[in-house]
Amino acid sequence: MPTTRFENPRPCGLCQNTVFETLPNPRLAHLCRCATCGLVQARTFPDADALRKVYREEYFKSADSASTGYDDYERDRYCILKTAARRLDTIERFSPTRGHLLDVGCALGFFLEEAKSRGWQVDGVDISEHAVKFANERLGIPARVGMLEEAGYEPGSFDVVTMWDVIEHVPAPVSVLSLARTLLKPGGLLVLSTPDVGSTVAKLTGARWMGFKLAEEHLYYFSRKTVTLALEKGGYQPLEVTSIGKDVALDFLARRLRMYVPPLAAVLGKGVEVMGLDRAAVYVNPRDILCAVARRRD
Ligand SMILES: [Zn+2]
């Protein structure tokens, strides 16, 4: 389908221009691409109330995680801890001294649990009351409920701020990045991940790509180019943009494969069952999630 250009009343979240183009895939008609900087975004945004409703308890135990949320976030803890350890290895390459770390969008607090066990002083903030309650009460992780701007952290108090799969959810990503910058000490690090709409997997799988979620959930879709631009506009010097994977449960992998390659999934699913590997994790990196490390510019 040919793309058409149009004026959107909502300006681009990155460069503020208002000329957009439709995407060639008719199943992605709810999205558009900024004609100036290339940022892909939802055509209409939910209001603050609707946003909060997305992140209720069910978000972390979703009946349809291909469209929204997670299958069972709590059950996947052992996988998330493994992934957290890999991500901390990356962070510690740039920030070997284990100082004060803030995780924005900390969910149930598993990343912070791993960071704390490695000697980091940790704090977390999340829009989900349910998630923060879990982090506080079950893990003893200090976490606050709300958006970052409501959390009231002291400026200049963190060595590292992390945002795992967050900036694609927030209505004003550059503002959140700028705010995080003020919370960092001079020379502090911002480390984030976000689905890569420019990846080969995203292009090959089209509307079925796992990065494409309900319009209320993912408001933006970044690429290497646009995530770099967002970091620069937020007041950072990007140091590294790579792709990172996740440790996933084998049975989850079988379910996801079913969406893409049904015969292979059937074989794998059977194998997982027969071999009792339903609690086994495997590291998967389809190179469709970006990890960016950036330093606060002074
Ligand atoms: Zn733009």
Short mmCIF file of C-alpha atoms and ligand atoms in Angstrom, two decimals:
data_model
loop_
_atom_site.label_atom_id
_atom_site.label_comp_id
_atom_site.label_asym_id
_atom_site.label_seq_id
_atom_site.Cartn_x
_atom_site.Cartn_y
_atom_site.Cartn_z
CA MET A 1 0.00 0.00 0.00
CA PRO A 2 1.47 3.41 -0.88
CA THR A 3 2.14 5.77 2.01
CA THR A 4 0.34 9.09 2.23
CA ARG A 5 1.40 12.28 3.99
CA PHE A 6 -0.85 14.13 6.37
CA GLU A 7 -0.81 16.76 9.13
CA ASN A 8 -1.34 15.35 12.62
CA PRO A 9 -2.65 17.71 15.31
CA ARG A 10 -0.27 16.01 17.78
CA PRO A 11 3.34 16.97 16.95
CA CYS A 12 6.15 14.40 16.78
CA GLY A 13 7.37 13.31 20.22
CA LEU A 14 10.95 13.88 19.15
CA CYS A 15 11.26 16.78 16.69
CA GLN A 16 7.86 18.52 17.15
CA ASN A 17 7.09 18.53 13.42
CA THR A 18 3.50 17.83 12.41
CA VAL A 19 3.86 16.19 8.98
CA PHE A 20 3.56 12.41 9.14
CA GLU A 21 3.23 9.54 6.72
CA THR A 22 1.18 6.38 6.98
CA LEU A 23 3.00 3.02 7.16
CA PRO A 24 2.82 0.79 4.10
CA ASN A 25 1.27 -2.09 6.10
CA PRO A 26 -2.54 -1.59 6.25
CA ARG A 27 -2.65 -3.57 9.54
CA LEU A 28 -0.58 -0.81 11.15
CA ALA A 29 -3.01 1.97 10.24
CA HIS A 30 -3.11 3.10 13.90
CA LEU A 31 0.56 4.15 13.60
CA CYS A 32 2.34 6.84 11.61
CA ARG A 33 5.92 7.90 10.92
CA CYS A 34 7.29 11.42 11.36
CA ALA A 35 8.28 12.65 7.90
CA THR A 36 11.18 14.65 9.40
CA CYS A 37 12.94 12.40 11.96
CA GLY A 38 11.37 8.99 11.23
CA LEU A 39 9.96 8.32 14.71
CA VAL A 40 7.03 5.88 14.51
CA GLN A 41 4.17 6.77 16.84
CA ALA A 42 0.52 6.06 17.61
CA ARG A 43 -1.88 8.35 15.74
CA THR A 44 -3.96 8.97 18.85
CA PHE A 45 -2.84 8.84 22.48
CA PRO A 46 -4.84 7.70 25.50
CA ASP A 47 -5.37 10.20 28.33
CA ALA A 48 -3.68 9.81 31.73
CA ASP A 49 -6.59 7.80 33.19
CA ALA A 50 -6.63 5.36 30.30
CA LEU A 51 -2.85 4.96 30.63
CA ARG A 52 -3.14 4.04 34.30
CA LYS A 53 -5.80 1.45 33.46
CA VAL A 54 -3.38 -0.34 31.13
CA TYR A 55 -1.05 -1.14 34.06
CA ARG A 56 -3.44 -2.81 36.47
CA GLU A 57 -2.57 -6.10 38.08
CA GLU A 58 -3.70 -8.01 34.97
CA TYR A 59 -0.94 -6.33 32.97
CA PHE A 60 1.55 -8.59 34.72
CA LYS A 61 -0.61 -11.69 34.16
CA SER A 62 -2.14 -11.16 30.77
CA ALA A 63 -4.42 -13.59 28.95
CA ASP A 64 -3.07 -12.27 25.63
CA SER A 65 0.50 -11.09 26.05
CA ALA A 66 1.10 -10.93 22.32
CA SER A 67 -1.23 -7.91 22.34
CA THR A 68 -0.70 -6.51 25.83
CA GLY A 69 1.27 -7.07 29.00
CA TYR A 70 3.14 -10.12 30.22
CA ASP A 71 2.09 -13.79 30.45
CA ASP A 72 2.94 -14.22 34.10
CA TYR A 73 5.60 -11.81 35.27
CA GLU A 74 5.93 -13.31 38.71
CA ARG A 75 6.34 -16.86 37.44
CA ASP A 76 9.02 -15.65 35.00
CA ARG A 77 11.13 -14.24 37.86
CA TYR A 78 13.94 -16.77 37.36
CA CYS A 79 14.25 -15.68 33.72
CA ILE A 80 14.08 -11.97 34.57
CA LEU A 81 16.85 -12.33 37.17
CA LYS A 82 19.13 -13.96 34.57
CA THR A 83 18.43 -11.17 32.10
CA ALA A 84 19.01 -8.61 34.87
CA ALA A 85 22.44 -10.09 35.56
CA ARG A 86 23.40 -9.72 31.87
CA ARG A 87 22.18 -6.13 31.86
CA LEU A 88 24.12 -5.34 35.03
CA ASP A 89 27.25 -6.76 33.36
CA THR A 90 26.74 -4.16 30.61
CA ILE A 91 26.16 -1.35 33.12
CA GLU A 92 29.22 -2.31 35.16
CA ARG A 93 31.42 -2.12 32.04
CA PHE A 94 30.67 1.61 32.03
CA SER A 95 30.15 2.16 35.75
CA PRO A 96 32.32 -0.35 37.65
CA THR A 97 31.68 1.26 41.03
CA ARG A 98 28.37 -0.08 42.30
CA GLY A 99 26.67 3.12 43.46
CA HIS A 100 23.07 4.32 43.63
CA LEU A 101 20.77 3.01 40.91
CA LEU A 102 17.20 4.07 40.07
CA ASP A 103 15.03 1.80 37.91
CA VAL A 104 12.21 3.73 36.22
CA GLY A 105 9.32 1.39 35.41
CA CYS A 106 10.68 -1.16 37.91
CA ALA A 107 7.63 -3.46 37.66
CA LEU A 108 7.73 -6.09 40.45
CA GLY A 109 11.35 -5.16 41.26
CA PHE A 110 13.24 -8.22 39.97
CA PHE A 111 15.94 -6.18 38.20
CA LEU A 112 16.51 -4.22 41.41
CA GLU A 113 16.58 -7.44 43.41
CA GLU A 114 19.51 -8.64 41.26
CA ALA A 115 21.24 -5.22 41.42
CA LYS A 116 20.90 -5.13 45.20
CA SER A 117 22.40 -8.60 45.52
CA ARG A 118 25.45 -7.31 43.58
CA GLY A 119 25.93 -4.43 45.99
CA TRP A 120 24.06 -1.56 44.33
CA GLN A 121 21.98 0.79 46.46
CA VAL A 122 18.61 0.61 44.69
CA ASP A 123 15.40 2.57 44.24
CA GLY A 124 12.48 2.03 41.90
CA VAL A 125 9.43 3.81 40.61
CA ASP A 126 6.47 2.38 38.70
CA ILE A 127 3.03 3.56 37.63
CA SER A 128 1.52 0.26 38.87
CA GLU A 129 0.44 0.28 42.51
CA HIS A 130 0.23 -3.51 42.48
CA ALA A 131 3.82 -3.85 41.22
CA VAL A 132 5.25 -1.37 43.75
CA LYS A 133 3.43 -3.08 46.61
CA PHE A 134 5.01 -6.38 45.56
CA ALA A 135 8.51 -4.82 45.33
CA ASN A 136 8.16 -3.17 48.76
CA GLU A 137 6.50 -5.95 50.68
CA ARG A 138 7.75 -9.14 49.08
CA LEU A 139 11.27 -8.11 48.04
CA GLY A 140 12.01 -5.29 50.50
CA ILE A 141 12.93 -3.02 47.58
CA PRO A 142 12.28 0.71 48.15
CA ALA A 143 9.91 1.67 45.31
CA ARG A 144 7.46 4.53 44.80
CA VAL A 145 4.16 4.58 42.89
CA GLY A 146 3.65 7.04 40.07
CA MET A 147 5.24 8.67 37.06
CA LEU A 148 8.87 9.72 37.46
CA GLU A 149 7.83 13.39 37.73
CA GLU A 150 5.60 12.57 40.71
CA ALA A 151 8.18 10.49 42.58
CA GLY A 152 10.08 13.37 44.21
CA TYR A 153 13.67 12.06 44.01
CA GLU A 154 16.53 14.40 44.96
CA PRO A 155 18.28 15.91 41.92
CA GLY A 156 21.83 14.67 41.39
CA SER A 157 21.44 11.62 43.61
CA PHE A 158 21.91 8.64 41.26
CA ASP A 159 24.94 7.12 39.51
CA VAL A 160 22.76 5.14 37.11
CA VAL A 161 19.15 5.44 35.93
CA THR A 162 17.72 2.47 34.03
CA MET A 163 14.55 2.35 31.92
CA TRP A 164 13.84 -1.15 30.64
CA ASP A 165 11.15 -1.01 27.95
CA VAL A 166 9.76 2.28 29.24
CA ILE A 167 10.26 5.12 26.75
CA GLU A 168 7.95 3.53 24.19
CA HIS A 169 5.13 3.72 26.79
CA VAL A 170 5.40 7.35 27.92
CA PRO A 171 3.61 10.22 26.16
CA ALA A 172 6.64 12.58 26.32
CA PRO A 173 9.85 10.49 26.12
CA VAL A 174 12.28 13.42 25.78
CA SER A 175 10.83 15.06 28.94
CA VAL A 176 11.27 11.82 30.90
CA LEU A 177 14.86 11.49 29.67
CA SER A 178 15.57 15.15 30.59
CA LEU A 179 14.07 14.64 34.03
CA ALA A 180 16.15 11.49 34.58
CA ARG A 181 19.20 13.54 33.61
CA THR A 182 18.56 15.97 36.48
CA LEU A 183 18.42 13.03 38.91
CA LEU A 184 21.85 11.78 37.79
CA LYS A 185 25.13 12.86 39.36
CA PRO A 186 27.56 14.56 36.96
CA GLY A 187 28.88 11.89 34.60
CA GLY A 188 26.02 9.53 35.55
CA LEU A 189 24.68 6.88 33.18
CA LEU A 190 21.29 6.36 31.60
CA VAL A 191 20.71 2.83 30.31
CA LEU A 192 17.55 1.87 28.47
CA SER A 193 16.03 -0.77 26.28
CA THR A 194 13.23 -0.45 23.75
CA PRO A 195 11.91 -2.55 20.85
CA ASP A 196 13.72 -1.80 17.56
CA VAL A 197 11.19 -0.99 14.86
CA GLY A 198 14.07 -0.78 12.36
CA SER A 199 15.20 -4.38 13.06
CA THR A 200 15.11 -7.13 10.45
CA VAL A 201 12.72 -9.17 12.62
CA ALA A 202 10.28 -6.24 12.82
CA LYS A 203 10.40 -5.86 9.05
CA LEU A 204 10.03 -9.59 8.35
CA THR A 205 7.16 -10.24 10.77
CA GLY A 206 5.17 -7.09 9.94
CA ALA A 207 2.11 -6.50 12.11
CA ARG A 208 2.79 -9.76 14.03
CA TRP A 209 6.09 -8.44 15.46
CA MET A 210 6.08 -8.75 19.27
CA GLY A 211 7.07 -5.07 19.52
CA PHE A 212 3.69 -3.98 18.13
CA LYS A 213 1.30 -3.78 21.07
CA LEU A 214 -2.12 -2.23 21.61
CA ALA A 215 -2.19 1.48 20.77
CA GLU A 216 -2.57 2.46 24.46
CA GLU A 217 0.50 0.51 25.50
CA HIS A 218 3.24 1.40 23.03
CA LEU A 219 2.91 5.00 21.95
CA TYR A 220 6.28 5.15 20.18
CA TYR A 221 8.51 2.79 18.21
CA PHE A 222 12.18 3.70 18.16
CA SER A 223 15.03 2.67 15.88
CA ARG A 224 18.78 3.06 16.40
CA LYS A 225 18.57 6.47 14.76
CA THR A 226 15.57 7.80 16.71
CA VAL A 227 16.68 6.44 20.10
CA THR A 228 20.05 8.16 19.60
CA LEU A 229 18.24 11.39 18.72
CA ALA A 230 16.00 11.09 21.81
CA LEU A 231 19.05 10.65 24.07
CA GLU A 232 20.79 13.66 22.52
CA LYS A 233 17.68 15.80 22.94
CA GLY A 234 17.38 14.61 26.55
CA GLY A 235 20.88 15.93 27.32
CA TYR A 236 23.01 12.80 26.98
CA GLN A 237 26.03 11.66 25.06
CA PRO A 238 25.16 8.21 23.65
CA LEU A 239 28.04 5.78 24.31
CA GLU A 240 26.72 2.52 22.87
CA VAL A 241 23.59 1.32 21.08
CA THR A 242 23.43 -2.45 20.66
CA SER A 243 20.76 -5.13 20.60
CA ILE A 244 20.07 -7.23 23.68
CA GLY A 245 18.19 -10.42 24.23
CA LYS A 246 16.17 -11.94 27.02
CA ASP A 247 16.23 -15.17 28.95
CA VAL A 248 12.89 -16.76 28.25
CA ALA A 249 11.17 -19.87 29.52
CA LEU A 250 11.23 -22.67 26.98
CA ASP A 251 7.47 -23.05 27.17
CA PHE A 252 7.04 -19.31 26.48
CA LEU A 253 9.32 -19.66 23.49
CA ALA A 254 7.17 -22.51 22.20
CA ARG A 255 4.04 -20.37 22.54
CA ARG A 256 5.64 -17.41 20.72
CA LEU A 257 7.01 -19.60 17.96
CA ARG A 258 3.49 -20.88 17.42
CA MET A 259 2.61 -17.37 16.22
CA TYR A 260 5.41 -17.37 13.67
CA VAL A 261 6.30 -21.00 12.78
CA PRO A 262 3.52 -23.36 13.97
CA PRO A 263 5.08 -26.74 12.96
CA LEU A 264 8.39 -26.00 14.71
CA ALA A 265 6.54 -24.80 17.80
CA ALA A 266 4.54 -28.03 17.98
CA VAL A 267 7.75 -30.10 18.03
CA LEU A 268 9.44 -27.84 20.56
CA GLY A 269 6.36 -27.65 22.77
CA LYS A 270 6.17 -31.46 22.89
CA GLY A 271 9.90 -31.69 23.67
CA VAL A 272 9.61 -29.22 26.52
CA GLU A 273 6.78 -31.26 28.00
CA VAL A 274 8.47 -34.65 27.57
CA MET A 275 11.83 -33.53 28.93
CA GLY A 276 10.32 -31.64 31.87
CA LEU A 277 12.03 -28.44 30.72
CA ASP A 278 9.08 -26.15 31.39
CA ARG A 279 11.14 -24.26 34.00
CA ALA A 280 14.26 -24.07 31.85
CA ALA A 281 15.42 -20.75 30.44
CA VAL A 282 17.16 -20.06 27.20
CA TYR A 283 18.86 -16.84 26.10
CA VAL A 284 17.26 -15.49 22.95
CA ASN A 285 18.44 -12.48 21.00
CA PRO A 286 16.47 -11.91 17.78
CA ARG A 287 18.23 -8.51 17.62
CA ASP A 288 14.95 -6.61 17.81
CA ILE A 289 15.45 -4.94 21.20
CA LEU A 290 17.80 -1.98 21.47
CA CYS A 291 19.98 -1.31 24.51
CA ALA A 292 21.40 2.21 24.73
CA VAL A 293 23.99 3.42 27.22
CA ALA A 294 24.41 7.19 27.49
CA ARG A 295 26.28 9.57 29.76
CA ARG A 296 24.77 12.70 31.26
CA ARG A 297 26.08 15.75 29.40
CA ASP A 298 26.99 18.61 31.69
ZN ZN B 1 9.97 13.78 14.28
#
